[in-house]
Amino acid sequence: MDIGLDVEPIHHQLLVAFSHSNRAMQMRTRACGLKPGQPKVLEHLAFHEGCTQQDIARACVMDKSTVTSVLGRMEEAGLIERRAKAEDRRVAAVFLSEAGKSAASKVLDCRTEVDTIAWAGLDEQERAQLCSLLDRVIANLEQSEREERS
C-alpha cells in the first residue's frame, strides 16, 4: 500500500531501532545476571532513588503489574529496598541496595556502550536534532494515548 510518502514509515523505523537497541542492552545486561525489565528500573533508580512504584511505571513505560513483579524479583535478589514514605506510610519508596548500586553502575556502562554504537557517524548537531525530533514524536504519541483514554 502506497501512502504517498517517500520515506520509511516512522512506526517501522522506531520499531527496528528499539529492537536493535533492546537486544544490545539485553545481551550486555544478561551477562551481568539481570533479568528483563530490571536494567531500565535500575537505570531509573540510579537517578531517582526514593521514587514510587507508580513513578517507575510511568518513567519506564511499564504497566503496574509488570513493575510489581520486576520489583519483587529485584527485592528477592537484594537489588532494591522498599521503605514506607514518611509523609504517607501506605506508599513505598524504592531505593537501591549496595548490590543494586553496583548493578546500576554496570547498566549505565552498558548504556554508554550501546549509545556509542548507536551514535556512530553522527555529529553533535545531528545528535541534538535527533533527540529533539524524538522528543516531539514521543510527545505526539503520548498525547494520542491520553486522548484515546479520555
Short mmCIF file of C-alpha atoms in Angstrom, two decimals:
data_model
loop_
_atom_site.label_atom_id
_atom_site.label_comp_id
_atom_site.label_asym_id
_atom_site.label_seq_id
_atom_site.Cartn_x
_atom_site.Cartn_y
_atom_site.Cartn_z
CA MET A 1 0.00 0.00 0.00
CA ASP A 2 1.47 3.33 -1.04
CA ILE A 3 0.56 6.15 1.33
CA GLY A 4 2.33 8.73 -0.77
CA LEU A 5 5.43 9.13 1.35
CA ASP A 6 8.96 8.89 0.05
CA VAL A 7 10.28 7.87 3.44
CA GLU A 8 10.13 4.71 5.51
CA PRO A 9 7.12 4.67 7.86
CA ILE A 10 8.22 6.08 11.20
CA HIS A 11 6.49 3.28 13.10
CA HIS A 12 8.70 0.73 11.37
CA GLN A 13 11.88 2.75 11.94
CA LEU A 14 11.08 3.20 15.64
CA LEU A 15 10.29 -0.49 15.97
CA VAL A 16 13.53 -1.56 14.30
CA ALA A 17 15.63 0.93 16.29
CA PHE A 18 14.02 -0.20 19.55
CA SER A 19 14.51 -3.89 18.72
CA HIS A 20 18.20 -3.48 17.97
CA SER A 21 18.83 -1.24 20.98
CA ASN A 22 16.86 -3.52 23.29
CA ARG A 23 18.70 -6.62 22.05
CA ALA A 24 22.07 -4.93 22.51
CA MET A 25 21.18 -3.91 26.08
CA GLN A 26 19.73 -7.33 26.95
CA MET A 27 22.81 -9.13 25.67
CA ARG A 28 25.05 -6.97 27.85
CA THR A 29 22.89 -6.84 30.96
CA ARG A 30 22.07 -10.55 30.86
CA ALA A 31 25.83 -11.12 31.13
CA CYS A 32 25.61 -9.15 34.41
CA GLY A 33 22.92 -11.55 35.68
CA LEU A 34 19.99 -9.18 35.19
CA LYS A 35 16.55 -10.25 34.07
CA PRO A 36 14.32 -8.42 31.54
CA GLY A 37 12.87 -5.21 32.95
CA GLN A 38 15.48 -4.88 35.67
CA PRO A 39 18.04 -2.81 33.73
CA LYS A 40 15.65 0.04 32.93
CA VAL A 41 14.41 0.11 36.53
CA LEU A 42 17.99 0.17 37.81
CA GLU A 43 18.84 2.95 35.35
CA HIS A 44 15.85 4.99 36.53
CA LEU A 45 16.63 4.42 40.21
CA ALA A 46 20.25 5.45 39.67
CA PHE A 47 18.94 8.98 39.13
CA HIS A 48 15.63 8.90 41.05
CA GLU A 49 16.11 6.96 44.26
CA GLY A 50 13.17 7.12 46.63
CA CYS A 51 10.58 7.24 43.86
CA THR A 52 7.40 5.22 43.99
CA GLN A 53 6.36 2.17 42.02
CA GLN A 54 3.94 4.41 40.11
CA ASP A 55 6.83 6.76 39.21
CA ILE A 56 8.82 3.80 37.92
CA ALA A 57 5.91 2.53 35.82
CA ARG A 58 5.46 5.94 34.20
CA ALA A 59 9.17 6.62 33.60
CA CYS A 60 9.96 3.13 32.30
CA VAL A 61 6.73 2.84 30.27
CA MET A 62 5.73 -0.36 32.04
CA ASP A 63 2.31 -1.44 33.27
CA LYS A 64 1.73 -1.61 37.03
CA SER A 65 1.59 -5.40 37.24
CA THR A 66 4.89 -5.75 35.37
CA VAL A 67 6.57 -3.24 37.69
CA THR A 68 5.21 -5.14 40.69
CA SER A 69 6.73 -8.42 39.51
CA VAL A 70 10.03 -6.85 38.41
CA LEU A 71 10.43 -5.07 41.75
CA GLY A 72 9.54 -8.27 43.60
CA ARG A 73 12.30 -10.18 41.81
CA MET A 74 14.72 -7.30 42.37
CA GLU A 75 13.91 -7.22 46.07
CA GLU A 76 14.41 -11.01 46.33
CA ALA A 77 17.77 -10.61 44.54
CA GLY A 78 18.80 -7.92 47.03
CA LEU A 79 18.97 -5.14 44.43
CA ILE A 80 16.36 -2.83 45.95
CA GLU A 81 14.75 -1.97 49.25
CA ARG A 82 11.25 -0.63 49.73
CA ARG A 83 10.62 1.78 52.58
CA ALA A 84 7.42 3.47 53.64
CA LYS A 85 7.36 7.18 52.83
CA ALA A 86 7.39 9.34 55.94
CA GLU A 87 4.53 11.55 54.69
CA ASP A 88 2.31 8.59 53.73
CA ARG A 89 3.22 5.22 55.23
CA ARG A 90 0.88 3.45 52.76
CA VAL A 91 3.21 4.42 49.89
CA ALA A 92 6.55 2.68 49.47
CA ALA A 93 9.64 4.45 48.20
CA VAL A 94 12.15 2.34 46.27
CA PHE A 95 15.88 2.57 46.96
CA LEU A 96 18.91 0.78 45.57
CA SER A 97 20.79 -1.53 47.93
CA GLU A 98 24.58 -1.64 47.73
CA ALA A 99 24.25 -4.57 45.30
CA GLY A 100 21.67 -2.55 43.37
CA LYS A 101 24.02 0.43 43.12
CA SER A 102 26.72 -1.84 41.72
CA ALA A 103 24.27 -3.37 39.23
CA ALA A 104 23.00 0.10 38.24
CA SER A 105 26.58 1.19 37.58
CA LYS A 106 27.03 -1.79 35.26
CA VAL A 107 23.76 -0.96 33.47
CA LEU A 108 24.95 2.62 32.94
CA ASP A 109 28.20 1.27 31.49
CA CYS A 110 26.16 -0.94 29.12
CA ARG A 111 24.01 2.05 28.19
CA THR A 112 27.12 4.07 27.34
CA GLU A 113 28.44 1.24 25.18
CA VAL A 114 25.14 0.83 23.29
CA ASP A 115 24.72 4.59 22.89
CA THR A 116 28.23 4.86 21.47
CA ILE A 117 27.35 2.24 18.87
CA ALA A 118 24.05 3.98 18.04
CA TRP A 119 25.63 7.45 17.78
CA ALA A 120 28.44 6.32 15.47
CA GLY A 121 28.81 8.65 12.50
CA LEU A 122 26.51 11.36 13.90
CA ASP A 123 28.00 14.69 14.93
CA GLU A 124 26.82 16.68 17.98
CA GLN A 125 24.36 18.76 15.95
CA GLU A 126 22.80 15.66 14.39
CA ARG A 127 22.57 14.00 17.81
CA ALA A 128 20.83 17.05 19.30
CA GLN A 129 18.47 17.26 16.33
CA LEU A 130 17.59 13.55 16.56
CA CYS A 131 16.91 13.86 20.30
CA SER A 132 14.71 16.89 19.73
CA LEU A 133 12.76 15.17 16.96
CA LEU A 134 12.29 12.01 19.00
CA ASP A 135 11.07 14.10 21.95
CA ARG A 136 8.41 15.55 19.65
CA VAL A 137 7.42 12.14 18.30
CA ILE A 138 7.13 10.77 21.86
CA ALA A 139 5.04 13.78 22.92
CA ASN A 140 2.73 13.24 19.93
CA LEU A 141 2.24 9.58 20.78
CA GLU A 142 1.71 10.29 24.49
CA GLN A 143 -0.89 12.94 23.65
CA SER A 144 -2.70 10.50 21.40
CA GLU A 145 -2.75 7.90 24.20
CA ARG A 146 -4.19 10.44 26.65
CA GLU A 147 -6.90 11.41 24.16
CA GLU A 148 -7.80 7.78 23.48
CA ARG A 149 -8.15 7.09 27.24
CA SER A 150 -10.45 10.09 27.70
#
